[in-house]
PDB file of C-alpha atoms in Angstrom:
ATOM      1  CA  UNK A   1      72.016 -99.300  -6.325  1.00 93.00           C
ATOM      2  CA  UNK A   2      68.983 -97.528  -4.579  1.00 95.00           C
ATOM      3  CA  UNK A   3      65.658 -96.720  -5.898  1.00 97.00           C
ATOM      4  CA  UNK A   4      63.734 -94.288  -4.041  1.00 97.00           C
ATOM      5  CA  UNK A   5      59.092 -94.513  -5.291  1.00 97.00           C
ATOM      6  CA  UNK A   6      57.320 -91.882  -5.026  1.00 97.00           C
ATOM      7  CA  UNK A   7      53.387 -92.304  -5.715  1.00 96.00           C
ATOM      8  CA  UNK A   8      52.256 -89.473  -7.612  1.00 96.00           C
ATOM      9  CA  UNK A   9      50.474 -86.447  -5.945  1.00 95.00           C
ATOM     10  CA  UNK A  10      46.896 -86.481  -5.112  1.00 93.00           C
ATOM     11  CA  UNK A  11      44.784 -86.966  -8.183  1.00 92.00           C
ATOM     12  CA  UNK A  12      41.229 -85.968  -9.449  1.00 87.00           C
ATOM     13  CA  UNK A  13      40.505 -89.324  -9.581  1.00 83.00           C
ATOM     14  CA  UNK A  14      41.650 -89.571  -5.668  1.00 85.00           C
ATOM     15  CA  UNK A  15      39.527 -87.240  -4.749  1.00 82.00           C
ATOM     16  CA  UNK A  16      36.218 -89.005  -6.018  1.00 78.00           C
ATOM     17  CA  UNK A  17      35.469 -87.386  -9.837  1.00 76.00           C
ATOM     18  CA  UNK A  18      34.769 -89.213 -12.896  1.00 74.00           C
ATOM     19  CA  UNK A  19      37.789 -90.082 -14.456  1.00 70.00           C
ATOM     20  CA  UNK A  20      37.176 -90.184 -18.515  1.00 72.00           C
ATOM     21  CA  UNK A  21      40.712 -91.593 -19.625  1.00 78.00           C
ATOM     22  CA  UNK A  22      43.217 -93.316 -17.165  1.00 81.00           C
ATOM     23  CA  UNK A  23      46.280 -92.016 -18.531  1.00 85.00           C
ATOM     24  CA  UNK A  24      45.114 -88.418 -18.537  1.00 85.00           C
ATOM     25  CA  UNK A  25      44.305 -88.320 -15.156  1.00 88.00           C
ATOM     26  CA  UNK A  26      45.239 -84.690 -13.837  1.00 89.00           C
ATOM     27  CA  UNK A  27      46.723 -83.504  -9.978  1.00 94.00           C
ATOM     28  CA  UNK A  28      44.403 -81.621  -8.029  1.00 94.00           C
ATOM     29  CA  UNK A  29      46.053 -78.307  -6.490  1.00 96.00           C
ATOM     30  CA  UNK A  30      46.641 -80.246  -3.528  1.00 96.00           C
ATOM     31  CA  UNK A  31      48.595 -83.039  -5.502  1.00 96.00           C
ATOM     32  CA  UNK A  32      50.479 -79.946  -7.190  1.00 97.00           C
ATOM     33  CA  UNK A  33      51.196 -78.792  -3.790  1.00 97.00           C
ATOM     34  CA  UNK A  34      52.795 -82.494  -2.592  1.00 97.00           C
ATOM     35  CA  UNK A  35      54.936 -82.270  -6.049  1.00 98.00           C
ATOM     36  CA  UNK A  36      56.676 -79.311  -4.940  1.00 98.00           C
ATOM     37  CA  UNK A  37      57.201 -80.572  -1.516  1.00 98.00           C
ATOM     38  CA  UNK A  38      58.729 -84.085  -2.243  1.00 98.00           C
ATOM     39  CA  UNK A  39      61.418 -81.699  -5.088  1.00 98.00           C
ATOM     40  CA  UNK A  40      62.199 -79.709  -2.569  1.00 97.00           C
ATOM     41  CA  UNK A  41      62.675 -82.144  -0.066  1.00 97.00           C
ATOM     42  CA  UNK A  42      65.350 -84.352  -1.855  1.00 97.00           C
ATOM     43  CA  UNK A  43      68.299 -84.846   0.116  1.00 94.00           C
ATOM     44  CA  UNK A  44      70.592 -86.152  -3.103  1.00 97.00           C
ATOM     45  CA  UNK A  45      71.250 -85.721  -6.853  1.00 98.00           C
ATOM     46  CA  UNK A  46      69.592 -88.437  -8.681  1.00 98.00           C
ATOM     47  CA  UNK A  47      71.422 -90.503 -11.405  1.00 98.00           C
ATOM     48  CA  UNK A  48      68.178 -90.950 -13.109  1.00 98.00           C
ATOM     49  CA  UNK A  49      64.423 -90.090 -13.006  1.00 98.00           C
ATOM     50  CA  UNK A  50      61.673 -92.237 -13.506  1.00 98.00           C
ATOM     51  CA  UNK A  51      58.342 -91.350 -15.037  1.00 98.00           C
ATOM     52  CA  UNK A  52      55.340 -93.474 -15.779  1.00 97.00           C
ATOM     53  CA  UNK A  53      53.795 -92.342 -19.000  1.00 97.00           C
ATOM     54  CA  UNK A  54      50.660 -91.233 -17.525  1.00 96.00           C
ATOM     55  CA  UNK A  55      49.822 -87.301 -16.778  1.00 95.00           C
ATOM     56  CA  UNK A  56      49.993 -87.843 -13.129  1.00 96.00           C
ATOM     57  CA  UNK A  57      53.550 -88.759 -12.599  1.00 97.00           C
ATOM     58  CA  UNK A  58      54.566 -86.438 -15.288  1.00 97.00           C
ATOM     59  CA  UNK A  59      53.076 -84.014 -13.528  1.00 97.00           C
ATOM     60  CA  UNK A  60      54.520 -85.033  -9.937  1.00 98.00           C
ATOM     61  CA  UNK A  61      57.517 -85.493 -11.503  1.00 98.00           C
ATOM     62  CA  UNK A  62      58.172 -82.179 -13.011  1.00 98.00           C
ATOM     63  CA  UNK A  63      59.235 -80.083 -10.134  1.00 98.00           C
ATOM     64  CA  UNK A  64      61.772 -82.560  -9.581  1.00 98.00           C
ATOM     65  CA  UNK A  65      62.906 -82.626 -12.979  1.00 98.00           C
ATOM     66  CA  UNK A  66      63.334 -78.715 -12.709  1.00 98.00           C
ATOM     67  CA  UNK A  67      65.277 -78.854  -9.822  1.00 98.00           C
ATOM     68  CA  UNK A  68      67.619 -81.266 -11.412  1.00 98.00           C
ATOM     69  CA  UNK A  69      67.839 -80.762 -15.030  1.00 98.00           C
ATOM     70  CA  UNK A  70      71.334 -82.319 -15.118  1.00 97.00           C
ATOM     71  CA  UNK A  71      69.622 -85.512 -14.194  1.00 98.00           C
ATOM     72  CA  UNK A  72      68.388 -87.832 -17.582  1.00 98.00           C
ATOM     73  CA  UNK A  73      65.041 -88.754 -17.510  1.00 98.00           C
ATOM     74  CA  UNK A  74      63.286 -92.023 -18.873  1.00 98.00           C
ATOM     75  CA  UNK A  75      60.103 -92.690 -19.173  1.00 98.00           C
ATOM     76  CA  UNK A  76      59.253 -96.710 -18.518  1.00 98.00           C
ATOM     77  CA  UNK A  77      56.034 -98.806 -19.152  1.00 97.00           C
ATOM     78  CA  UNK A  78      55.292 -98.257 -15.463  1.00 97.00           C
ATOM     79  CA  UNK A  79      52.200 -96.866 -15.304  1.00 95.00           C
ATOM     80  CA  UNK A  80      49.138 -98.203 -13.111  1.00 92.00           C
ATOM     81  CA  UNK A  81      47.259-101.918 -12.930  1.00 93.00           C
ATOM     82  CA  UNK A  82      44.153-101.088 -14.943  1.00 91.00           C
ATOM     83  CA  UNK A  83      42.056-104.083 -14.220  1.00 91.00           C
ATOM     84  CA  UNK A  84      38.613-103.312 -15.087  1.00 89.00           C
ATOM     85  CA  UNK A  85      38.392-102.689 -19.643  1.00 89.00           C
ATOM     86  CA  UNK A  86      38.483 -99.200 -19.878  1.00 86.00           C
ATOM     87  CA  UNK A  87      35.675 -98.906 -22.776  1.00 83.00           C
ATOM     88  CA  UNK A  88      33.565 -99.836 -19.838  1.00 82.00           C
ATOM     89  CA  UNK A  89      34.466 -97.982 -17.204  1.00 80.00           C
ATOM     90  CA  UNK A  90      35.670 -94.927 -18.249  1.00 78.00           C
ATOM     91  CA  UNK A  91      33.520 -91.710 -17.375  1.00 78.00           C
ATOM     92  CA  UNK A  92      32.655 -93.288 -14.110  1.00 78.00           C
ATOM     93  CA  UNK A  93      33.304 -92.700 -10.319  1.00 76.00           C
ATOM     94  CA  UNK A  94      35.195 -95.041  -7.772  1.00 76.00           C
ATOM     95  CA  UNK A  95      31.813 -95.387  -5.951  1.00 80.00           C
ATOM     96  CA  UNK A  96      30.224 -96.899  -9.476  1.00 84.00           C
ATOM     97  CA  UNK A  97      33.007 -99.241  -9.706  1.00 82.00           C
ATOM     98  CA  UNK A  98      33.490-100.175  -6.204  1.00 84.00           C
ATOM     99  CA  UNK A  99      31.366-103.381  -6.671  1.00 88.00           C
ATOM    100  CA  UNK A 100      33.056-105.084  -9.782  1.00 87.00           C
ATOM    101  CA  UNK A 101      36.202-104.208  -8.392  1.00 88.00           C
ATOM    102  CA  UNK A 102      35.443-105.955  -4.725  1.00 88.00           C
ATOM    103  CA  UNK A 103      34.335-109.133  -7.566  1.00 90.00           C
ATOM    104  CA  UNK A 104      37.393-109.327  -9.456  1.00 92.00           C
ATOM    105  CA  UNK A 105      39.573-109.142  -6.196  1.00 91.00           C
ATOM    106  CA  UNK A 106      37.329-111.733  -4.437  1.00 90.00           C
ATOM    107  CA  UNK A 107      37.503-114.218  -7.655  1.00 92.00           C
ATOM    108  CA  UNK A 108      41.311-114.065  -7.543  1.00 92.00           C
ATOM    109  CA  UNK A 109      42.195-115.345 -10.559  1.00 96.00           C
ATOM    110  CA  UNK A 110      45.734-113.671 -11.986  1.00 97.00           C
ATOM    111  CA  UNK A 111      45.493-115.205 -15.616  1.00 97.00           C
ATOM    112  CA  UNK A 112      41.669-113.170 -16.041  1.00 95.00           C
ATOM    113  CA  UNK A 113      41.615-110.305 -18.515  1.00 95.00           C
ATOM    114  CA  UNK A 114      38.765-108.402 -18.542  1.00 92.00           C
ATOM    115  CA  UNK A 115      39.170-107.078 -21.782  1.00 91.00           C
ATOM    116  CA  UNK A 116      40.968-104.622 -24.239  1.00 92.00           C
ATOM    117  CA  UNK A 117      43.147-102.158 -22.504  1.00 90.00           C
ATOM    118  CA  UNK A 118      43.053-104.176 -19.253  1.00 93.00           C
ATOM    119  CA  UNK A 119      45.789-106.216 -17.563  1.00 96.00           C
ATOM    120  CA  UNK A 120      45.849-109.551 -16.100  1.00 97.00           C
ATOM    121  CA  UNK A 121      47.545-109.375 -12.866  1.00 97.00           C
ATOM    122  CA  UNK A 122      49.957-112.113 -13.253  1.00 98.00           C
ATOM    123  CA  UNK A 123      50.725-110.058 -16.608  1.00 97.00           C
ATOM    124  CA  UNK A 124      50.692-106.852 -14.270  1.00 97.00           C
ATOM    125  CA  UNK A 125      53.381-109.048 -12.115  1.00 97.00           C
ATOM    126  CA  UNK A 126      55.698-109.357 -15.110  1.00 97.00           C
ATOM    127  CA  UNK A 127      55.762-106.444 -15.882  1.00 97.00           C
ATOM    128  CA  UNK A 128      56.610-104.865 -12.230  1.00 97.00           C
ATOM    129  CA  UNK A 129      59.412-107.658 -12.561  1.00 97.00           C
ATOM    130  CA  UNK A 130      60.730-106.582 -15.946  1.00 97.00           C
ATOM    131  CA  UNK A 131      61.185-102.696 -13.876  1.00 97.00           C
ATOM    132  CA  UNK A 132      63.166-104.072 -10.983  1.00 96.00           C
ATOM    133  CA  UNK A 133      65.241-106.094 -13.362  1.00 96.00           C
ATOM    134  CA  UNK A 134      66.082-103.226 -15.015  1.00 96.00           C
ATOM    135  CA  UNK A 135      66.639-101.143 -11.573  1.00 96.00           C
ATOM    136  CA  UNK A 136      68.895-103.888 -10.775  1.00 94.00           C
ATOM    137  CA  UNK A 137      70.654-103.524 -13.368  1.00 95.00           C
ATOM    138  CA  UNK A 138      71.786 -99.991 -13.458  1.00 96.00           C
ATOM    139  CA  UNK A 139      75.691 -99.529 -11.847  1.00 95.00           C
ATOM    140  CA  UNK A 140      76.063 -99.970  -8.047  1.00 94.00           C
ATOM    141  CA  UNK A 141      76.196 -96.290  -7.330  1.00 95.00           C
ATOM    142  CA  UNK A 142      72.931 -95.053  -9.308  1.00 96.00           C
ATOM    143  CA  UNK A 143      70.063 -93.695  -7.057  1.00 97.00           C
ATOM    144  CA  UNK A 144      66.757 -93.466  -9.171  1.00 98.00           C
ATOM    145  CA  UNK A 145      63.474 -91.383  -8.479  1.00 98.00           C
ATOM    146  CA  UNK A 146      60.957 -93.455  -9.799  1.00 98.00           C
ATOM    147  CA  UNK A 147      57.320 -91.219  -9.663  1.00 98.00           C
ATOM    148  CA  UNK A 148      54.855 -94.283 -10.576  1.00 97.00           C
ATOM    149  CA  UNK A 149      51.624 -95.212  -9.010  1.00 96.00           C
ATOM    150  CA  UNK A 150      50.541 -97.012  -6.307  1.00 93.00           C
ATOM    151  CA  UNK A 151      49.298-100.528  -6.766  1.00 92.00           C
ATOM    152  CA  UNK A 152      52.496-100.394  -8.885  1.00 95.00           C
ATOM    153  CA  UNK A 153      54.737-100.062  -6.089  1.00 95.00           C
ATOM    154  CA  UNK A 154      52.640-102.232  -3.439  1.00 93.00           C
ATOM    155  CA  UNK A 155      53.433-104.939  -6.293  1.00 94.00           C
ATOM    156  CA  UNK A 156      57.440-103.998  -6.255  1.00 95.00           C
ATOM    157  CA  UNK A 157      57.026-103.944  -2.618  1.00 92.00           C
ATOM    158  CA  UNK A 158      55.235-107.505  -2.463  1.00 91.00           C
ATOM    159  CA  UNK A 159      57.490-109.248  -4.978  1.00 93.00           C
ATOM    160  CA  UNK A 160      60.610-108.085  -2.589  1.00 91.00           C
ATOM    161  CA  UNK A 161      59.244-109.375   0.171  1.00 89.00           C
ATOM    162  CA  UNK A 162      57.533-112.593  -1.051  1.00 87.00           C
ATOM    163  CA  UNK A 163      59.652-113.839  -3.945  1.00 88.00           C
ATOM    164  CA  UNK A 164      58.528-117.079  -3.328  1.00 91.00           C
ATOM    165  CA  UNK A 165      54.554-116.531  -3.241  1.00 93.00           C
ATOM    166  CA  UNK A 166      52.936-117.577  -6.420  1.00 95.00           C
ATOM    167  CA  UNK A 167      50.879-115.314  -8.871  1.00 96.00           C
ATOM    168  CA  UNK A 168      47.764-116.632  -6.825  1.00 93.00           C
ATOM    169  CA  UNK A 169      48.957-116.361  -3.218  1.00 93.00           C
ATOM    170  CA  UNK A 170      50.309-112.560  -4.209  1.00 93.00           C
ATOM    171  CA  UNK A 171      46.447-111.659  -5.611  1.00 93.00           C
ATOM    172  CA  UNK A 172      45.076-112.903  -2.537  1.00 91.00           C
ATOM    173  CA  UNK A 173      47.384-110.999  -0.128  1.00 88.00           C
ATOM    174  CA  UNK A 174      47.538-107.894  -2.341  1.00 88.00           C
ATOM    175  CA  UNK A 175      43.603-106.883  -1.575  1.00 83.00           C
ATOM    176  CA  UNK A 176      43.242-108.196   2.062  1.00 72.00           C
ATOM    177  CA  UNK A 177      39.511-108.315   3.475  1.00 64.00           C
ATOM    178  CA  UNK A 178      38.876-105.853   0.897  1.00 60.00           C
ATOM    179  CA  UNK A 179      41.451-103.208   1.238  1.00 68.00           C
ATOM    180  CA  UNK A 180      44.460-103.142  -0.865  1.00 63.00           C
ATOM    181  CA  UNK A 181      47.394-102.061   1.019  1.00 64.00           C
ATOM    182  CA  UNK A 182      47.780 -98.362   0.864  1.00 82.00           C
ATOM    183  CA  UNK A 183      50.611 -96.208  -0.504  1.00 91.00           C
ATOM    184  CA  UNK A 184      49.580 -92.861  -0.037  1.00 92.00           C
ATOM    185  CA  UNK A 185      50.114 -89.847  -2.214  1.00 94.00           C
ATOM    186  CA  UNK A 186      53.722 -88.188  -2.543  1.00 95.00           C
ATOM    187  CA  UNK A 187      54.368 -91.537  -0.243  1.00 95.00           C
ATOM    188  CA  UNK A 188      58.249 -92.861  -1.106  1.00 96.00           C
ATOM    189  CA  UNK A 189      59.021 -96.002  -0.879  1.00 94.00           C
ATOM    190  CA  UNK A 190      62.859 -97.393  -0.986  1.00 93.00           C
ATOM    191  CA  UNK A 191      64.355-100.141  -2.370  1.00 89.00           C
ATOM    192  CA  UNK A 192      68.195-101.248  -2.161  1.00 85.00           C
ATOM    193  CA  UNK A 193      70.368-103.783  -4.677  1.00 75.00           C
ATOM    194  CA  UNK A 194      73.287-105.348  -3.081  1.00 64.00           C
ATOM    195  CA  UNK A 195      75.435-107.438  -5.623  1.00 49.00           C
ATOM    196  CA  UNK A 196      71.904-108.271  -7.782  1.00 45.00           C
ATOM    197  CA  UNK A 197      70.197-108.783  -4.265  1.00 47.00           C
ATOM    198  CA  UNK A 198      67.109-106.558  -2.356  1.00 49.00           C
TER     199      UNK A 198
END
């Protein structure tokens, strides 16, 4: 079973403007532009598309969708880590942010909420989990497009490659000296089950 990423195309929020709701985050013309590109640029039918529920993905996404529209389409709880509460941050810029993000990071504590319509990350661990489990799942010959986001798919990424690393051992190597590792936009990112196995 294969399941190809794909981060969503370049966002307003990517780009530096105040973002008001994280769900309804819209593409830029650029980000419309990598859509296009990564639809045109499949090499394969997919069993199965993948959408987060956010406006991004759908968005990046839909190209994709139209050039397959034999292909079913799901949408999963797959949507982006939203650490900081939302009521608090909303209608602010990255640079506003920046330094209670750089705190929670630094404090590294995966059970810490930091309030309603946030996510712990050991919670936001789970749940990454629960969507490979259900990759895994899916019949041997399925190949799935799965347009999410990208701390989501770092996460995928980092639970393949260190199943064995604790909640607190991934937090601290997820954000290293600072910088999470990167998945850039329109980026794919493959994964491949053999007999239940990465």
């Amino acid at each position: 079973m294969r399941a190809i990423f794909i981060r969503h195309g370049e966002s307003t929020a990517n780009t530096g403007l105040v973002s008001t709701d994280v769900a309804s985050i819209a593409l830029t013309e650029r980000g419309e532009g990598q859509a296009g590109r990564v639809a045109r640029e499949w090499p394969e039918t997919p069993s199965l598309i993948v959408t987060s529920p956010f406006q991004r993905t759908r968005e990046t996404a839909a190209p994709t969708i139209a050039r397959f529209p034999d292909a079913p389409v799901e949408v999963w709880p797959i949507e982006e880590f939203t650490y900081l509460q939302p009521a608090r941050w909303n209608g602010t810029a990255a640079a506003e942010r920046r330094p209670h993000v750089e705190r929670y990071w630094t404090v590294a504590d995966p059970a810490w909420c930091d309030g309603e319509g946030a996510e712990s990350f050991a919670g936001f661990l789970r749940r990454v989990e629960a969507a490979l489990a259900r990759l895994a799942a899916l019949p041997p010959a399925s190949l799935v497009y799965v347009f999410g986001h990208g701390q989501f798919i770092q996460a995928a990424r980092a639970i393949v490659t260190g199943p064995d690393l604790d909640d607190q051992a991934q937090m601290r190597a997820f954000w290293r000296d600072g910088t999470p590792p990167v998945v850039a936009n329109a980026e794919r990112v493959g994964f491949h089950w053999l007999g239940g196995g990465t």
